[in-house]
mmCIF file of C-alpha atoms and ligand atoms in Angstrom:
data_model
loop_
_atom_site.group_PDB
_atom_site.id
_atom_site.type_symbol
_atom_site.label_atom_id
_atom_site.label_comp_id
_atom_site.label_asym_id
_atom_site.label_seq_id
_atom_site.Cartn_x
_atom_site.Cartn_y
_atom_site.Cartn_z
ATOM 1 C CA MET T 1078 24.973 -4.330 -4.931
ATOM 2 C CA GLY T 1079 28.534 -3.400 -5.842
ATOM 3 C CA SER T 1080 29.003 -6.160 -8.350
ATOM 4 C CA ARG T 1081 25.528 -5.551 -9.735
ATOM 5 C CA ARG T 1082 26.313 -1.869 -10.331
ATOM 6 C CA GLN T 1083 29.479 -2.838 -12.110
ATOM 7 C CA PHE T 1084 27.546 -5.304 -14.184
ATOM 8 C CA ILE T 1085 25.159 -2.565 -15.224
ATOM 9 C CA LYS T 1086 27.963 -0.095 -15.890
ATOM 10 C CA GLN T 1087 29.461 -2.458 -18.372
ATOM 11 C CA GLY T 1088 26.212 -2.097 -20.292
ATOM 12 C CA THR T 1089 25.697 -5.827 -20.438
ATOM 13 C CA PHE T 1090 22.692 -6.207 -18.179
ATOM 14 C CA VAL T 1091 20.258 -8.845 -19.263
ATOM 15 C CA PHE T 1092 16.640 -8.095 -19.998
ATOM 16 C CA PHE T 1093 14.953 -9.734 -17.052
ATOM 17 C CA ALA T 1094 13.384 -6.905 -15.214
ATOM 18 C CA SER T 1095 11.632 -7.015 -11.882
ATOM 19 C CA GLN T 1096 14.395 -9.315 -10.998
ATOM 20 C CA TRP T 1097 15.857 -9.519 -7.625
ATOM 21 C CA PRO T 1098 18.018 -8.820 -5.804
ATOM 22 C CA PHE T 1099 17.153 -5.172 -5.930
ATOM 23 C CA MET T 1100 17.797 -2.692 -3.127
ATOM 24 C CA SER T 1101 17.486 -4.832 -0.040
ATOM 25 C CA TYR T 1102 15.377 -3.730 2.910
ATOM 26 C CA ALA T 1103 15.687 -7.071 4.658
ATOM 27 C CA SER T 1104 19.053 -6.166 6.112
ATOM 28 C CA SER T 1105 18.036 -2.600 7.087
ATOM 29 C CA GLY T 1106 15.102 -3.845 9.166
ATOM 30 C CA LYS T 1107 12.731 -1.500 7.333
ATOM 31 C CA LYS T 1108 9.214 -2.880 7.613
ATOM 32 C CA THR T 1109 6.939 -0.130 6.284
ATOM 33 C CA LEU T 1110 7.426 1.357 2.847
ATOM 34 C CA GLY T 1111 6.383 4.894 1.915
ATOM 35 C CA VAL T 1112 4.221 4.915 -1.199
ATOM 36 C CA ALA T 1113 3.615 7.958 -3.404
ATOM 37 C CA LEU T 1114 0.587 7.923 -5.693
ATOM 38 C CA THR T 1115 1.086 9.612 -9.070
ATOM 39 C CA GLY T 1116 -2.258 10.751 -10.485
ATOM 40 C CA LEU T 1117 -5.059 11.401 -8.021
ATOM 41 C CA GLY T 1118 -8.015 10.461 -10.213
ATOM 42 C CA SER T 1119 -10.855 8.080 -9.613
ATOM 43 C CA TYR T 1120 -8.867 4.887 -8.992
ATOM 44 C CA SER T 1121 -6.432 6.526 -6.570
ATOM 45 C CA THR T 1122 -9.229 8.370 -4.771
ATOM 46 C CA HIS T 1123 -11.760 5.593 -4.381
ATOM 47 C CA GLN T 1124 -9.629 2.457 -4.304
ATOM 48 C CA LEU T 1125 -5.904 2.849 -3.745
ATOM 49 C CA GLY T 1126 -5.944 5.633 -1.143
ATOM 50 C CA PRO T 1127 -8.530 3.904 1.086
ATOM 51 C CA SER T 1128 -6.784 0.536 0.570
ATOM 52 C CA LEU T 1129 -3.465 1.991 1.682
ATOM 53 C CA LYS T 1130 -5.081 2.760 5.048
ATOM 54 C CA GLN T 1131 -5.574 -0.983 5.552
ATOM 55 C CA THR T 1132 -2.388 -2.276 3.979
ATOM 56 C CA GLU T 1133 0.374 -3.802 6.042
ATOM 57 C CA HIS T 1134 4.001 -3.095 5.121
ATOM 58 C CA CYS T 1135 3.295 0.170 3.290
ATOM 59 C CA GLU T 1136 1.540 3.475 3.785
ATOM 60 C CA LEU T 1137 0.531 6.427 1.666
ATOM 61 C CA ARG T 1138 3.260 8.956 2.375
ATOM 62 C CA GLY T 1139 3.444 11.060 -0.773
ATOM 63 C CA ILE T 1140 1.481 12.413 -3.731
ATOM 64 C CA ILE T 1141 2.524 13.566 -7.191
ATOM 65 C CA THR T 1142 -0.174 15.585 -8.891
ATOM 66 C CA GLY T 1143 -0.830 18.234 -11.514
ATOM 67 C CA SER T 1144 -3.915 19.489 -9.655
ATOM 68 C CA PRO T 1145 -2.925 21.824 -6.784
ATOM 69 C CA GLY T 1146 -6.565 22.006 -5.668
ATOM 70 C CA LYS T 1147 -6.475 18.349 -4.671
ATOM 71 C CA ILE T 1148 -3.463 18.688 -2.367
ATOM 72 C CA PRO T 1149 -5.071 19.982 0.879
ATOM 73 C CA GLY T 1150 -7.762 17.288 0.880
ATOM 74 C CA TRP T 1151 -5.248 14.482 0.386
ATOM 75 C CA GLN T 1152 -2.870 15.901 2.990
ATOM 76 C CA LYS T 1153 -5.696 16.120 5.510
ATOM 77 C CA GLU T 1154 -7.118 12.682 4.757
ATOM 78 C CA TYR T 1155 -3.804 10.845 4.836
ATOM 79 C CA GLY T 1156 -1.558 13.078 6.968
ATOM 80 C CA ILE T 1157 0.864 13.683 4.101
ATOM 81 C CA ALA T 1158 3.715 16.068 4.971
ATOM 82 C CA ASP T 1159 4.503 19.039 2.693
ATOM 83 C CA ALA T 1160 7.933 17.528 2.037
ATOM 84 C CA HIS T 1161 6.317 14.604 0.212
ATOM 85 C CA VAL T 1162 4.060 16.586 -2.132
ATOM 86 C CA TYR T 1163 5.227 16.967 -5.735
ATOM 87 C CA ASP T 1164 3.946 18.118 -9.069
ATOM 88 C CA TYR T 1165 4.806 16.144 -12.193
ATOM 89 C CA GLY T 1166 7.679 18.466 -13.087
ATOM 90 C CA GLN T 1167 9.367 17.870 -9.722
ATOM 91 C CA MET T 1168 9.402 14.118 -9.979
ATOM 92 C CA ASP T 1169 13.171 13.886 -10.328
ATOM 93 C CA GLN T 1170 13.515 15.450 -6.846
ATOM 94 C CA LEU T 1171 12.117 12.236 -5.399
ATOM 95 C CA ALA T 1172 15.680 10.968 -5.606
ATOM 96 C CA ASN T 1173 16.417 13.055 -2.495
ATOM 97 C CA ASP T 1174 13.326 11.936 -0.578
ATOM 98 C CA ASP T 1175 14.167 8.965 1.631
ATOM 99 C CA GLY T 1176 10.586 8.814 2.909
ATOM 100 C CA ILE T 1177 9.323 7.543 -0.434
ATOM 101 C CA ASP T 1178 10.232 3.991 -1.418
ATOM 102 C CA VAL T 1179 7.611 3.252 -4.074
ATOM 103 C CA VAL T 1180 5.971 5.352 -6.783
ATOM 104 C CA TYR T 1181 2.608 4.014 -7.936
ATOM 105 C CA VAL T 1182 1.762 5.279 -11.453
ATOM 106 C CA VAL T 1183 -2.022 5.737 -11.726
ATOM 107 C CA LEU T 1184 -2.145 8.120 -14.681
ATOM 108 C CA PRO T 1185 -3.885 7.864 -18.076
ATOM 109 C CA ASN T 1186 -2.444 4.942 -20.014
ATOM 110 C CA ALA T 1187 -0.318 7.001 -22.409
ATOM 111 C CA MET T 1188 1.568 8.517 -19.456
ATOM 112 C CA HIS T 1189 2.584 5.243 -17.769
ATOM 113 C CA ALA T 1190 5.862 4.788 -19.612
ATOM 114 C CA GLU T 1191 7.216 8.295 -19.034
ATOM 115 C CA TYR T 1192 6.368 8.401 -15.326
ATOM 116 C CA ALA T 1193 7.380 4.824 -14.578
ATOM 117 C CA VAL T 1194 10.777 5.491 -16.142
ATOM 118 C CA ARG T 1195 11.180 8.770 -14.256
ATOM 119 C CA ALA T 1196 10.290 7.051 -10.973
ATOM 120 C CA ALA T 1197 12.848 4.318 -11.632
ATOM 121 C CA GLU T 1198 15.468 6.907 -12.505
ATOM 122 C CA ALA T 1199 14.779 8.630 -9.191
ATOM 123 C CA GLY T 1200 15.680 5.280 -7.595
ATOM 124 C CA LYS T 1201 12.135 4.374 -6.522
ATOM 125 C CA HIS T 1202 10.427 1.011 -6.839
ATOM 126 C CA VAL T 1203 7.674 1.187 -9.430
ATOM 127 C CA TRP T 1204 4.090 -0.012 -9.269
ATOM 128 C CA CYS T 1205 2.429 0.661 -12.605
ATOM 129 C CA GLU T 1206 -1.265 0.420 -13.353
ATOM 130 C CA LYS T 1207 -2.634 -1.694 -16.180
ATOM 131 C CA PRO T 1208 -2.310 -1.534 -19.136
ATOM 132 C CA MET T 1209 1.434 -1.371 -18.557
ATOM 133 C CA ALA T 1210 1.920 0.987 -21.539
ATOM 134 C CA LEU T 1211 0.742 1.561 -25.099
ATOM 135 C CA ASN T 1212 3.184 -0.639 -26.969
ATOM 136 C CA VAL T 1213 5.977 -3.155 -26.602
ATOM 137 C CA GLU T 1214 8.698 -0.543 -26.990
ATOM 138 C CA GLN T 1215 7.334 1.469 -24.038
ATOM 139 C CA CYS T 1216 7.015 -1.655 -21.877
ATOM 140 C CA GLU T 1217 10.606 -2.609 -22.625
ATOM 141 C CA ARG T 1218 11.720 0.907 -21.777
ATOM 142 C CA ILE T 1219 10.076 0.647 -18.325
ATOM 143 C CA ILE T 1220 11.591 -2.771 -17.681
ATOM 144 C CA GLU T 1221 15.014 -1.580 -18.741
ATOM 145 C CA ALA T 1222 14.855 1.538 -16.535
ATOM 146 C CA CYS T 1223 13.881 -0.530 -13.481
ATOM 147 C CA GLU T 1224 16.578 -3.066 -14.185
ATOM 148 C CA LYS T 1225 19.215 -0.398 -14.733
ATOM 149 C CA ASN T 1226 18.331 1.392 -11.520
ATOM 150 C CA GLY T 1227 18.042 -1.764 -9.436
ATOM 151 C CA VAL T 1228 14.403 -1.204 -8.462
ATOM 152 C CA SER T 1229 11.432 -3.538 -8.387
ATOM 153 C CA LEU T 1230 8.570 -3.341 -10.891
ATOM 154 C CA SER T 1231 5.020 -4.637 -10.380
ATOM 155 C CA ILE T 1232 2.029 -4.246 -12.678
ATOM 156 C CA GLY T 1233 -1.319 -3.472 -11.022
ATOM 157 C CA TYR T 1234 -3.118 -6.652 -12.118
ATOM 158 C CA ARG T 1235 -5.109 -6.938 -8.914
ATOM 159 C CA MET T 1236 -6.865 -10.135 -10.061
ATOM 160 C CA GLN T 1237 -3.648 -12.096 -9.820
ATOM 161 C CA HIS T 1238 -3.634 -11.412 -6.062
ATOM 162 C CA GLU T 1239 -7.279 -12.438 -5.602
ATOM 163 C CA PRO T 1240 -7.572 -15.905 -4.004
ATOM 164 C CA ASN T 1241 -10.379 -17.277 -6.239
ATOM 165 C CA THR T 1242 -8.487 -16.179 -9.332
ATOM 166 C CA ARG T 1243 -5.377 -17.803 -7.918
ATOM 167 C CA GLN T 1244 -7.335 -21.049 -7.521
ATOM 168 C CA LEU T 1245 -8.149 -20.961 -11.246
ATOM 169 C CA MET T 1246 -4.510 -20.321 -12.041
ATOM 170 C CA LYS T 1247 -3.616 -23.395 -9.980
ATOM 171 C CA TRP T 1248 -6.198 -25.580 -11.738
ATOM 172 C CA ALA T 1249 -4.801 -24.409 -15.077
ATOM 173 C CA LYS T 1250 -1.194 -25.041 -14.102
ATOM 174 C CA GLU T 1251 -1.880 -28.488 -12.629
ATOM 175 C CA GLU T 1252 -4.424 -29.440 -15.326
ATOM 176 C CA THR T 1253 -6.728 -30.616 -12.538
ATOM 177 C CA PHE T 1254 -9.602 -31.020 -15.038
ATOM 178 C CA GLY T 1255 -7.400 -32.208 -17.881
ATOM 179 C CA PRO T 1256 -6.012 -30.051 -20.682
ATOM 180 C CA VAL T 1257 -7.924 -26.859 -21.418
ATOM 181 C CA GLN T 1258 -9.899 -27.084 -24.676
ATOM 182 C CA SER T 1259 -11.621 -23.698 -24.931
ATOM 183 C CA ALA T 1260 -12.452 -20.629 -22.898
ATOM 184 C CA VAL T 1261 -14.458 -17.423 -22.937
ATOM 185 C CA ALA T 1262 -13.248 -14.186 -21.321
ATOM 186 C CA GLU T 1263 -15.413 -11.057 -21.304
ATOM 187 C CA ALA T 1264 -14.773 -7.729 -19.609
ATOM 188 C CA GLY T 1265 -16.585 -4.471 -20.149
ATOM 189 C CA PHE T 1266 -18.678 -1.691 -18.683
ATOM 190 C CA HIS T 1267 -21.133 0.799 -20.053
ATOM 191 C CA PHE T 1268 -19.173 4.015 -20.589
ATOM 192 C CA ARG T 1269 -21.575 6.931 -20.244
ATOM 193 C CA GLY T 1270 -21.308 9.403 -23.083
ATOM 194 C CA ASP T 1271 -21.545 12.561 -21.020
ATOM 195 C CA ASP T 1272 -17.982 13.835 -21.448
ATOM 196 C CA PRO T 1273 -16.506 13.556 -24.956
ATOM 197 C CA SER T 1274 -13.241 15.118 -23.708
ATOM 198 C CA ASN T 1275 -12.579 12.144 -21.370
ATOM 199 C CA TRP T 1276 -9.103 10.670 -21.979
ATOM 200 C CA ARG T 1277 -10.644 7.195 -22.266
ATOM 201 C CA LEU T 1278 -12.054 8.329 -25.643
ATOM 202 C CA LYS T 1279 -8.747 9.730 -26.939
ATOM 203 C CA LYS T 1280 -6.382 7.660 -29.053
ATOM 204 C CA GLU T 1281 -3.255 9.604 -28.076
ATOM 205 C CA MET T 1282 -4.034 9.038 -24.379
ATOM 206 C CA GLY T 1283 -4.381 5.281 -24.794
ATOM 207 C CA GLY T 1284 -8.160 5.296 -24.621
ATOM 208 C CA GLY T 1285 -10.563 2.607 -25.784
ATOM 209 C CA ALA T 1286 -11.963 -0.614 -24.413
ATOM 210 C CA LEU T 1287 -9.057 -2.838 -25.454
ATOM 211 C CA TYR T 1288 -6.427 -1.017 -23.378
ATOM 212 C CA ASP T 1289 -8.777 -0.473 -20.465
ATOM 213 C CA MET T 1290 -10.773 -3.703 -20.119
ATOM 214 C CA GLY T 1291 -9.348 -5.899 -22.878
ATOM 215 C CA VAL T 1292 -6.191 -6.523 -20.907
ATOM 216 C CA TYR T 1293 -8.331 -8.296 -18.285
ATOM 217 C CA CYS T 1294 -9.481 -10.722 -21.009
ATOM 218 C CA ILE T 1295 -5.962 -11.209 -22.341
ATOM 219 C CA ASN T 1296 -4.446 -11.698 -18.915
ATOM 220 C CA ALA T 1297 -7.278 -14.071 -17.936
ATOM 221 C CA ALA T 1298 -6.919 -16.041 -21.182
ATOM 222 C CA ARG T 1299 -3.284 -16.608 -20.233
ATOM 223 C CA TYR T 1300 -3.688 -17.335 -16.508
ATOM 224 C CA ALA T 1301 -6.855 -19.436 -16.825
ATOM 225 C CA THR T 1302 -5.241 -21.721 -19.399
ATOM 226 C CA GLY T 1303 -1.644 -21.521 -18.225
ATOM 227 C CA LYS T 1304 -0.639 -21.139 -21.876
ATOM 228 C CA GLU T 1305 0.578 -18.435 -24.250
ATOM 229 C CA PRO T 1306 -1.389 -17.670 -27.456
ATOM 230 C CA GLU T 1307 0.307 -17.920 -30.845
ATOM 231 C CA GLY T 1308 -2.094 -15.908 -32.982
ATOM 232 C CA VAL T 1309 -5.181 -13.739 -32.991
ATOM 233 C CA GLU T 1310 -8.095 -12.585 -35.120
ATOM 234 C CA ALA T 1311 -9.899 -9.413 -34.054
ATOM 235 C CA ARG T 1312 -12.573 -6.924 -35.057
ATOM 236 C CA VAL T 1313 -13.902 -3.657 -33.694
ATOM 237 C CA VAL T 1314 -17.598 -2.839 -33.412
ATOM 238 C CA ASN T 1315 -18.452 0.780 -32.566
ATOM 239 C CA ARG T 1316 -22.201 1.185 -32.053
ATOM 240 C CA ARG T 1317 -21.989 4.744 -30.710
ATOM 241 C CA GLY T 1318 -19.933 6.060 -33.614
ATOM 242 C CA GLU T 1319 -20.504 9.677 -32.580
ATOM 243 C CA LEU T 1320 -18.692 9.066 -29.268
ATOM 244 C CA PHE T 1321 -16.119 6.518 -30.348
ATOM 245 C CA THR T 1322 -14.521 8.449 -33.180
ATOM 246 C CA GLU T 1323 -10.897 7.617 -32.286
ATOM 247 C CA VAL T 1324 -10.932 4.454 -30.183
ATOM 248 C CA ASP T 1325 -12.694 1.120 -29.954
ATOM 249 C CA GLU T 1326 -16.002 0.813 -28.133
ATOM 250 C CA THR T 1327 -16.031 -2.974 -28.469
ATOM 251 C CA THR T 1328 -13.278 -5.316 -29.616
ATOM 252 C CA GLU T 1329 -13.973 -8.992 -30.205
ATOM 253 C CA PHE T 1330 -11.000 -11.283 -30.610
ATOM 254 C CA THR T 1331 -10.116 -14.949 -30.660
ATOM 255 C CA LEU T 1332 -6.777 -16.060 -29.276
ATOM 256 C CA TYR T 1333 -5.327 -19.208 -30.836
ATOM 257 C CA PHE T 1334 -3.065 -21.530 -28.862
ATOM 258 C CA LYS T 1335 -1.323 -24.836 -29.634
ATOM 259 C CA ASN T 1336 -3.426 -28.009 -29.810
ATOM 260 C CA ASP T 1337 -6.545 -26.307 -31.172
ATOM 261 C CA LEU T 1338 -7.147 -24.394 -27.957
ATOM 262 C CA ARG T 1339 -9.042 -21.133 -28.542
ATOM 263 C CA VAL T 1340 -10.131 -18.390 -26.190
ATOM 264 C CA SER T 1341 -12.975 -16.120 -27.338
ATOM 265 C CA CYS T 1342 -12.797 -12.633 -25.875
ATOM 266 C CA THR T 1343 -15.014 -9.576 -25.922
ATOM 267 C CA THR T 1344 -14.130 -6.277 -24.337
ATOM 268 C CA SER T 1345 -16.441 -3.294 -24.382
ATOM 269 C CA PHE T 1346 -17.251 0.233 -23.264
ATOM 270 C CA GLY T 1347 -20.795 -0.405 -24.488
ATOM 271 C CA GLU T 1348 -22.018 -3.100 -22.114
ATOM 272 C CA ASN T 1349 -21.306 -4.697 -18.768
ATOM 273 C CA LEU T 1350 -19.389 -7.925 -19.340
ATOM 274 C CA ASN T 1351 -17.691 -9.878 -16.605
ATOM 275 C CA ARG T 1352 -17.123 -13.608 -16.960
ATOM 276 C CA LEU T 1353 -14.429 -16.206 -17.451
ATOM 277 C CA GLU T 1354 -15.390 -19.766 -18.382
ATOM 278 C CA VAL T 1355 -12.927 -22.538 -19.070
ATOM 279 C CA GLN T 1356 -13.795 -25.875 -20.638
ATOM 280 C CA CYS T 1357 -11.327 -28.712 -20.069
ATOM 281 C CA ARG T 1358 -11.244 -32.314 -21.258
ATOM 282 C CA ASP T 1359 -12.545 -33.671 -17.933
ATOM 283 C CA GLY T 1360 -14.566 -30.778 -16.558
ATOM 284 C CA ASN T 1361 -14.766 -27.016 -16.331
ATOM 285 C CA TYR T 1362 -14.259 -24.011 -14.070
ATOM 286 C CA TYR T 1363 -15.425 -20.411 -14.102
ATOM 287 C CA LEU T 1364 -15.476 -17.005 -12.416
ATOM 288 C CA ARG T 1365 -18.560 -14.775 -12.600
ATOM 289 C CA PRO T 1366 -17.892 -11.918 -12.072
ATOM 290 C CA MET T 1367 -14.223 -12.261 -12.915
ATOM 291 C CA GLN T 1368 -12.830 -8.708 -12.585
ATOM 292 C CA SER T 1369 -15.062 -6.722 -10.196
ATOM 293 C CA TYR T 1370 -13.504 -5.002 -7.190
ATOM 294 C CA THR T 1371 -15.615 -7.215 -4.911
ATOM 295 C CA GLY T 1372 -17.667 -10.357 -5.220
ATOM 296 C CA VAL T 1373 -15.427 -12.338 -7.577
ATOM 297 C CA GLN T 1374 -16.779 -15.872 -7.300
ATOM 298 C CA GLY T 1375 -17.118 -19.073 -9.236
ATOM 299 C CA GLY T 1376 -16.772 -22.789 -9.125
ATOM 300 C CA ALA T 1377 -15.857 -25.967 -10.892
ATOM 301 C CA SER T 1378 -17.582 -29.035 -12.315
ATOM 302 C CA ASP T 1379 -16.500 -31.171 -9.345
ATOM 303 C CA GLY T 1380 -18.814 -29.119 -7.124
ATOM 304 C CA THR T 1381 -16.153 -26.771 -5.740
ATOM 305 C CA ARG T 1382 -17.639 -23.357 -4.894
ATOM 306 C CA LEU T 1383 -15.409 -20.301 -4.847
ATOM 307 C CA GLU T 1384 -17.123 -17.881 -2.461
ATOM 308 C CA PRO T 1385 -16.365 -14.143 -2.596
ATOM 309 C CA ILE T 1386 -13.476 -13.133 -0.390
ATOM 310 C CA LYS T 1387 -13.796 -10.553 2.336
ATOM 311 C CA GLY T 1388 -11.603 -7.491 2.058
ATOM 312 C CA LYS T 1389 -10.100 -5.552 -0.781
ATOM 313 C CA GLN T 1390 -8.068 -6.936 -3.655
ATOM 314 C CA GLN T 1391 -5.959 -3.772 -3.723
ATOM 315 C CA VAL T 1392 -4.941 -4.355 -0.108
ATOM 316 C CA LEU T 1393 -3.777 -7.872 -0.969
ATOM 317 C CA GLN T 1394 -1.986 -6.613 -4.064
ATOM 318 C CA MET T 1395 -0.040 -3.847 -2.350
ATOM 319 C CA GLN T 1396 0.778 -6.057 0.652
ATOM 320 C CA ASP T 1397 2.159 -8.746 -1.638
ATOM 321 C CA ASP T 1398 4.170 -6.206 -3.594
ATOM 322 C CA ALA T 1399 5.493 -4.471 -0.473
ATOM 323 C CA ARG T 1400 6.479 -7.800 1.084
ATOM 324 C CA SER T 1401 8.466 -8.806 -1.952
ATOM 325 C CA ILE T 1402 10.401 -5.535 -1.794
ATOM 326 C CA ILE T 1403 11.051 -5.852 1.939
ATOM 327 C CA ASN T 1404 11.997 -9.527 1.748
ATOM 328 C CA ASN T 1405 13.872 -9.198 -1.500
ATOM 329 C CA THR T 1406 11.835 -11.877 -3.259
ATOM 330 C CA PRO T 1407 10.384 -11.908 -6.807
ATOM 331 C CA VAL T 1408 7.191 -9.923 -7.326
ATOM 332 C CA MET T 1409 4.008 -11.787 -8.252
ATOM 333 C CA VAL T 1410 3.196 -9.701 -11.352
ATOM 334 C CA PRO T 1411 6.425 -8.436 -12.921
ATOM 335 C CA GLY T 1412 6.831 -6.121 -15.892
ATOM 336 C CA GLU T 1413 7.186 -9.080 -18.258
ATOM 337 C CA GLU T 1414 3.572 -9.960 -17.463
ATOM 338 C CA GLY T 1415 2.369 -6.534 -18.639
ATOM 339 C CA LEU T 1416 4.667 -6.715 -21.658
ATOM 340 C CA LYS T 1417 3.259 -10.098 -22.778
ATOM 341 C CA ASP T 1418 -0.256 -8.665 -22.760
ATOM 342 C CA ILE T 1419 0.759 -5.562 -24.684
ATOM 343 C CA ARG T 1420 2.463 -7.706 -27.308
ATOM 344 C CA ILE T 1421 -0.939 -9.369 -27.774
ATOM 345 C CA VAL T 1422 -2.664 -5.960 -27.847
ATOM 346 C CA GLU T 1423 -0.353 -4.963 -30.713
ATOM 347 C CA ALA T 1424 -1.289 -8.142 -32.611
ATOM 348 C CA ILE T 1425 -4.997 -7.443 -32.019
ATOM 349 C CA GLN T 1426 -4.604 -3.895 -33.342
ATOM 350 C CA LYS T 1427 -2.799 -5.234 -36.401
ATOM 351 C CA SER T 1428 -5.519 -7.815 -37.063
ATOM 352 C CA VAL T 1429 -8.205 -5.115 -36.854
ATOM 353 C CA LYS T 1430 -6.249 -2.963 -39.302
ATOM 354 C CA LEU T 1431 -5.926 -5.890 -41.708
ATOM 355 C CA GLY T 1432 -9.679 -6.529 -41.684
ATOM 356 C CA SER T 1433 -9.696 -9.312 -39.053
ATOM 357 C CA LYS T 1434 -6.873 -11.300 -40.632
ATOM 358 C CA TYR T 1435 -5.042 -13.879 -38.510
ATOM 359 C CA VAL T 1436 -1.940 -12.280 -37.022
ATOM 360 C CA GLN T 1437 0.848 -14.223 -35.420
ATOM 361 C CA ILE T 1438 1.861 -13.096 -31.946
HETATM 362 P P1 NAD J 1675 -9.052 9.201 -14.011
HETATM 363 O O1 NAD J 1675 -9.394 9.876 -15.271
HETATM 364 O O2 NAD J 1675 -10.078 9.145 -12.940
HETATM 365 O O3 NAD J 1675 -7.729 9.850 -13.372
HETATM 366 C C1 NAD J 1675 -6.622 10.200 -14.144
HETATM 367 C C2 NAD J 1675 -5.745 11.156 -13.364
HETATM 368 O O4 NAD J 1675 -4.670 11.561 -14.189
HETATM 369 C C3 NAD J 1675 -6.478 12.427 -12.928
HETATM 370 O O5 NAD J 1675 -6.100 12.733 -11.620
HETATM 371 C C4 NAD J 1675 -5.952 13.485 -13.879
HETATM 372 O O6 NAD J 1675 -5.914 14.774 -13.283
HETATM 373 C C5 NAD J 1675 -4.537 12.977 -14.127
HETATM 374 N N1 NAD J 1675 -3.982 13.486 -15.394
HETATM 375 C C6 NAD J 1675 -2.735 13.975 -15.532
HETATM 376 N N2 NAD J 1675 -2.516 14.353 -16.790
HETATM 377 C C7 NAD J 1675 -3.638 14.121 -17.469
HETATM 378 C C8 NAD J 1675 -4.031 14.323 -18.816
HETATM 379 N N3 NAD J 1675 -3.189 14.816 -19.719
HETATM 380 N N4 NAD J 1675 -5.269 13.967 -19.177
HETATM 381 C C9 NAD J 1675 -6.130 13.432 -18.293
HETATM 382 N N5 NAD J 1675 -5.814 13.197 -16.992
HETATM 383 C C10 NAD J 1675 -4.582 13.559 -16.584
HETATM 384 O O7 NAD J 1675 -8.561 7.729 -14.392
HETATM 385 P P2 NAD J 1675 -8.504 6.450 -13.448
HETATM 386 O O8 NAD J 1675 -9.754 5.693 -13.605
HETATM 387 O O9 NAD J 1675 -8.064 6.824 -12.103
HETATM 388 O O10 NAD J 1675 -7.378 5.589 -14.203
HETATM 389 C C11 NAD J 1675 -6.002 5.862 -14.050
HETATM 390 C C12 NAD J 1675 -5.200 4.600 -14.385
HETATM 391 O O11 NAD J 1675 -5.583 3.574 -13.487
HETATM 392 C C13 NAD J 1675 -5.449 4.043 -15.776
HETATM 393 O O12 NAD J 1675 -4.257 3.541 -16.288
HETATM 394 C C14 NAD J 1675 -6.419 2.905 -15.563
HETATM 395 O O13 NAD J 1675 -6.308 1.861 -16.521
HETATM 396 C C15 NAD J 1675 -6.001 2.422 -14.191
HETATM 397 N N6 NAD J 1675 -7.100 1.798 -13.467
HETATM 398 C C16 NAD J 1675 -6.917 0.559 -12.972
HETATM 399 C C17 NAD J 1675 -7.948 -0.071 -12.295
HETATM 400 C C18 NAD J 1675 -7.741 -1.439 -11.728
HETATM 401 O O14 NAD J 1675 -8.704 -2.048 -11.290
HETATM 402 N N7 NAD J 1675 -6.514 -1.943 -11.692
HETATM 403 C C19 NAD J 1675 -9.164 0.571 -12.143
HETATM 404 C C20 NAD J 1675 -9.309 1.864 -12.644
HETATM 405 C C21 NAD J 1675 -8.266 2.469 -13.311
#
């Protein structure tokens, strides 16, 4: 740690965040990490909180919220002590709270960068929900803050912890069915138009289908082919123009890779979309659904069936991430993984602006 600090002090640290070694727990014998959720909305309430009850190696020990009315319920449900309850303005005080090891940022997309950086500066490991941030500059800022403060950074891409998805990643990496030739990735849900003030409809909050669901397509296009795209063409289709005045309802885009490989993607707040299909030279593989909380399943042309797993993806995700902190090993989904997707998001946005022109990534 000493030499690392010095290295950082000299201002010469290299831009490989989520690197290890970070603060080591292996030597301290610490086996259970205290997690603080920042933002107690739908995903924290219905998925992450309940998952943390089942997760080995970490437990929900703190909350950071701007809604005082939510505090008693969360304290009662999870036995959270007063000492570990914060509002957003008090976040810097986490530096003095040894009970909290990890801050999980589960806020609207436009707030990820600020709160991830503040968590890192308080010396806490950072778990950040997808999309990592709104643009490349924000992603780099998060990575830099984690690197500078010697803390770990994981992006909440739960699919990459899901065993059937991992099987696809393995087929892609090993080219089990020959080189990939084309693929289709679709992710969307029908966003009900009953609350026009919802942040998911606001540009400045990072709303829209592309940030919310499009990153599943982008991430899948990369992990299901094992390759990085070089260019993109994109267009936005807003059928409910009265609701989608600032952000995209549907974005269709084609990612272009080397060797004529293309991945066609659609992401939408207008319809339920949920599939990943990959055509290779000697066969194919697929997941349908590909990004649901449960029931992700699929198969391959050699007759392999990928049956739905039992248990929660979020439990697997947080266990994997906690283990890598405790054991001082690299995380499975580092900040660079979120950054790569956001670089592609920027290219998609540029292509849309240019009237669907090809944009290099
Ligand atoms: P939500 O709207 O249900 O919750 C957002 C929370 O942020 C609320 O508690 C709200 O009070 C708080 N907040 C603080 N400042 C706010 C502001 N200025 N405007 C609006 N809300 C504010 O959203 P959610 O569905 O819980 O999503 C939160 C994050 O989690 C998003 O980044 C989203 O992409 C991500 N998410 C990930 C998954 C996944 O499967 N990985 C699923 C759902 C959501």
